[in-house]
mmCIF file of C-alpha atoms in Angstrom:
data_model
loop_
_atom_site.group_PDB
_atom_site.id
_atom_site.type_symbol
_atom_site.label_atom_id
_atom_site.label_comp_id
_atom_site.label_asym_id
_atom_site.label_seq_id
_atom_site.Cartn_x
_atom_site.Cartn_y
_atom_site.Cartn_z
ATOM 1 C CA UNK A 1 -75.819 35.618 64.889
ATOM 2 C CA UNK A 2 -77.171 33.781 61.386
ATOM 3 C CA UNK A 3 -78.745 30.677 61.802
ATOM 4 C CA UNK A 4 -77.374 27.639 59.651
ATOM 5 C CA UNK A 5 -79.242 26.388 56.909
ATOM 6 C CA UNK A 6 -79.163 23.082 55.004
ATOM 7 C CA UNK A 7 -80.909 22.702 51.489
ATOM 8 C CA UNK A 8 -82.350 19.404 51.296
ATOM 9 C CA UNK A 9 -83.032 18.274 47.869
ATOM 10 C CA UNK A 10 -85.510 15.169 47.129
ATOM 11 C CA UNK A 11 -85.233 15.375 43.253
ATOM 12 C CA UNK A 12 -88.148 17.325 42.734
ATOM 13 C CA UNK A 13 -88.070 20.252 45.454
ATOM 14 C CA UNK A 14 -85.886 21.996 47.886
ATOM 15 C CA UNK A 15 -86.350 22.188 51.371
ATOM 16 C CA UNK A 16 -85.005 24.856 53.706
ATOM 17 C CA UNK A 17 -83.891 23.057 56.802
ATOM 18 C CA UNK A 18 -82.626 24.888 59.746
ATOM 19 C CA UNK A 19 -80.169 23.787 62.551
ATOM 20 C CA UNK A 20 -82.458 24.496 65.261
ATOM 21 C CA UNK A 21 -85.436 22.247 63.380
ATOM 22 C CA UNK A 22 -82.606 19.420 63.504
ATOM 23 C CA UNK A 23 -81.811 19.937 66.922
ATOM 24 C CA UNK A 24 -85.464 20.165 67.914
ATOM 25 C CA UNK A 25 -86.115 16.488 66.021
ATOM 26 C CA UNK A 26 -82.746 14.896 67.890
ATOM 27 C CA UNK A 27 -83.630 11.691 69.664
ATOM 28 C CA UNK A 28 -79.973 10.549 70.275
ATOM 29 C CA UNK A 29 -77.048 12.692 71.348
ATOM 30 C CA UNK A 30 -73.776 11.615 71.906
ATOM 31 C CA UNK A 31 -72.313 13.998 74.247
ATOM 32 C CA UNK A 32 -69.177 15.793 73.545
ATOM 33 C CA UNK A 33 -65.948 15.167 75.291
ATOM 34 C CA UNK A 34 -66.249 12.630 78.203
ATOM 35 C CA UNK A 35 -69.193 14.992 79.531
ATOM 36 C CA UNK A 36 -67.135 18.233 79.329
ATOM 37 C CA UNK A 37 -69.472 21.391 79.466
ATOM 38 C CA UNK A 38 -66.821 23.128 76.919
ATOM 39 C CA UNK A 39 -67.810 20.667 74.376
ATOM 40 C CA UNK A 40 -71.593 20.775 74.553
ATOM 41 C CA UNK A 41 -73.128 24.193 73.000
ATOM 42 C CA UNK A 42 -76.215 24.835 75.596
ATOM 43 C CA UNK A 43 -77.817 27.868 74.104
ATOM 44 C CA UNK A 44 -78.888 26.932 70.434
ATOM 45 C CA UNK A 45 -77.488 23.424 71.200
ATOM 46 C CA UNK A 46 -78.837 21.367 74.247
ATOM 47 C CA UNK A 47 -81.438 23.832 74.898
ATOM 48 C CA UNK A 48 -82.751 23.322 71.397
ATOM 49 C CA UNK A 49 -83.001 19.610 71.974
ATOM 50 C CA UNK A 50 -86.716 19.220 72.663
ATOM 51 C CA UNK A 51 -87.772 16.026 71.700
ATOM 52 C CA UNK A 52 -89.553 14.069 74.394
ATOM 53 C CA UNK A 53 -87.633 11.033 73.514
ATOM 54 C CA UNK A 54 -84.078 12.110 73.938
ATOM 55 C CA UNK A 55 -81.343 10.028 74.885
ATOM 56 C CA UNK A 56 -78.149 11.428 75.611
ATOM 57 C CA UNK A 57 -75.008 9.442 75.615
ATOM 58 C CA UNK A 58 -71.446 10.163 77.345
ATOM 59 C CA UNK A 59 -68.492 8.430 76.575
ATOM 60 C CA UNK A 60 -66.993 8.294 80.188
ATOM 61 C CA UNK A 61 -65.765 5.916 82.924
ATOM 62 C CA UNK A 62 -65.909 8.231 86.095
ATOM 63 C CA UNK A 63 -63.707 6.126 88.436
ATOM 64 C CA UNK A 64 -60.702 6.329 85.805
ATOM 65 C CA UNK A 65 -61.092 10.020 84.981
ATOM 66 C CA UNK A 66 -61.271 10.930 88.529
ATOM 67 C CA UNK A 67 -58.903 8.590 90.245
ATOM 68 C CA UNK A 68 -56.105 8.077 87.364
ATOM 69 C CA UNK A 69 -56.451 11.153 85.196
ATOM 70 C CA UNK A 70 -57.661 13.403 88.092
ATOM 71 C CA UNK A 71 -60.299 15.022 85.834
ATOM 72 C CA UNK A 72 -63.715 16.148 87.186
ATOM 73 C CA UNK A 73 -66.503 14.152 85.631
ATOM 74 C CA UNK A 74 -69.997 15.201 85.376
ATOM 75 C CA UNK A 75 -69.446 18.792 85.561
ATOM 76 C CA UNK A 76 -72.310 20.403 87.942
ATOM 77 C CA UNK A 77 -73.198 22.655 85.097
ATOM 78 C CA UNK A 78 -73.765 19.850 82.456
ATOM 79 C CA UNK A 79 -74.858 16.649 83.814
ATOM 80 C CA UNK A 80 -78.162 17.573 86.060
ATOM 81 C CA UNK A 81 -79.551 19.661 82.619
ATOM 82 C CA UNK A 82 -78.905 16.597 80.577
ATOM 83 C CA UNK A 83 -80.688 14.494 82.727
ATOM 84 C CA UNK A 84 -83.665 16.928 82.865
ATOM 85 C CA UNK A 85 -83.600 17.335 79.033
ATOM 86 C CA UNK A 86 -83.492 13.571 78.560
ATOM 87 C CA UNK A 87 -85.576 12.674 81.710
ATOM 88 C CA UNK A 88 -83.086 10.561 83.142
ATOM 89 C CA UNK A 89 -82.577 8.988 79.705
ATOM 90 C CA UNK A 90 -78.664 9.576 79.857
ATOM 91 C CA UNK A 91 -76.377 6.383 78.995
ATOM 92 C CA UNK A 92 -72.735 6.433 80.325
ATOM 93 C CA UNK A 93 -69.944 3.864 78.987
ATOM 94 C CA UNK A 94 -69.019 3.009 82.637
ATOM 95 C CA UNK A 95 -72.687 1.722 83.067
ATOM 96 C CA UNK A 96 -73.465 4.422 85.617
ATOM 97 C CA UNK A 97 -76.536 6.138 83.497
ATOM 98 C CA UNK A 98 -79.940 5.301 83.005
ATOM 99 C CA UNK A 99 -81.014 5.495 86.461
ATOM 100 C CA UNK A 100 -84.740 6.234 86.944
ATOM 101 C CA UNK A 101 -85.281 9.702 87.886
ATOM 102 C CA UNK A 102 -87.541 11.154 90.639
ATOM 103 C CA UNK A 103 -90.878 11.272 89.527
ATOM 104 C CA UNK A 104 -91.906 14.732 88.181
ATOM 105 C CA UNK A 105 -94.084 16.303 85.335
ATOM 106 C CA UNK A 106 -91.380 15.583 82.933
ATOM 107 C CA UNK A 107 -90.461 12.085 83.714
ATOM 108 C CA UNK A 108 -91.512 9.242 81.290
ATOM 109 C CA UNK A 109 -94.378 6.905 82.507
ATOM 110 C CA UNK A 110 -93.628 3.629 84.129
ATOM 111 C CA UNK A 111 -94.579 2.144 80.856
ATOM 112 C CA UNK A 112 -92.371 4.379 78.569
ATOM 113 C CA UNK A 113 -89.383 3.947 81.169
ATOM 114 C CA UNK A 114 -89.689 0.185 80.796
ATOM 115 C CA UNK A 115 -89.596 0.093 76.961
ATOM 116 C CA UNK A 116 -86.380 2.643 77.180
ATOM 117 C CA UNK A 117 -84.926 0.213 79.624
ATOM 118 C CA UNK A 118 -85.567 -2.502 77.251
ATOM 119 C CA UNK A 119 -83.416 -1.313 74.673
ATOM 120 C CA UNK A 120 -80.345 -0.833 76.642
ATOM 121 C CA UNK A 121 -77.850 -3.291 77.338
ATOM 122 C CA UNK A 122 -74.754 -2.510 79.840
ATOM 123 C CA UNK A 123 -71.167 -4.543 79.592
ATOM 124 C CA UNK A 124 -71.418 -6.854 82.538
ATOM 125 C CA UNK A 125 -67.919 -6.758 83.065
ATOM 126 C CA UNK A 126 -66.066 -4.839 85.887
ATOM 127 C CA UNK A 127 -65.495 -2.355 84.982
ATOM 128 C CA UNK A 128 -68.465 -1.901 82.173
ATOM 129 C CA UNK A 129 -66.318 -0.924 79.141
ATOM 130 C CA UNK A 130 -69.868 -0.239 76.813
ATOM 131 C CA UNK A 131 -73.194 -0.002 76.718
ATOM 132 C CA UNK A 132 -75.568 -0.504 73.938
ATOM 133 C CA UNK A 133 -78.562 1.299 72.990
ATOM 134 C CA UNK A 134 -80.915 -0.132 70.153
ATOM 135 C CA UNK A 135 -83.003 2.772 68.680
ATOM 136 C CA UNK A 136 -86.963 2.100 68.352
#
């Protein structure tokens, strides 16, 4: 399969930019269709996102989806991998994201985790309707 390319022009020179390069530099990823594995390309998509500061955001209310709509939220094939790639920095509209992950080699240090958490504001209402994230 051919790789997507984009020519960027700054007025003087043209630079070829490859989709894989853009994905590798992604720092904020809005997960497709409420976290559905069908809306998130794994190979050539999520797996290409390698920035150490990656944060993922999911527009989902798990309780509403599971109880009212009877949708299965957090597909087992996607959510765990999102947590790994974003090192626990997964934001959810229902406020259930942003949990400190179990410490391992890919987990942010305490200082980095606190810096991340300070940039997140969760709607204090019940149920939570939004999460604000302020990019550094």
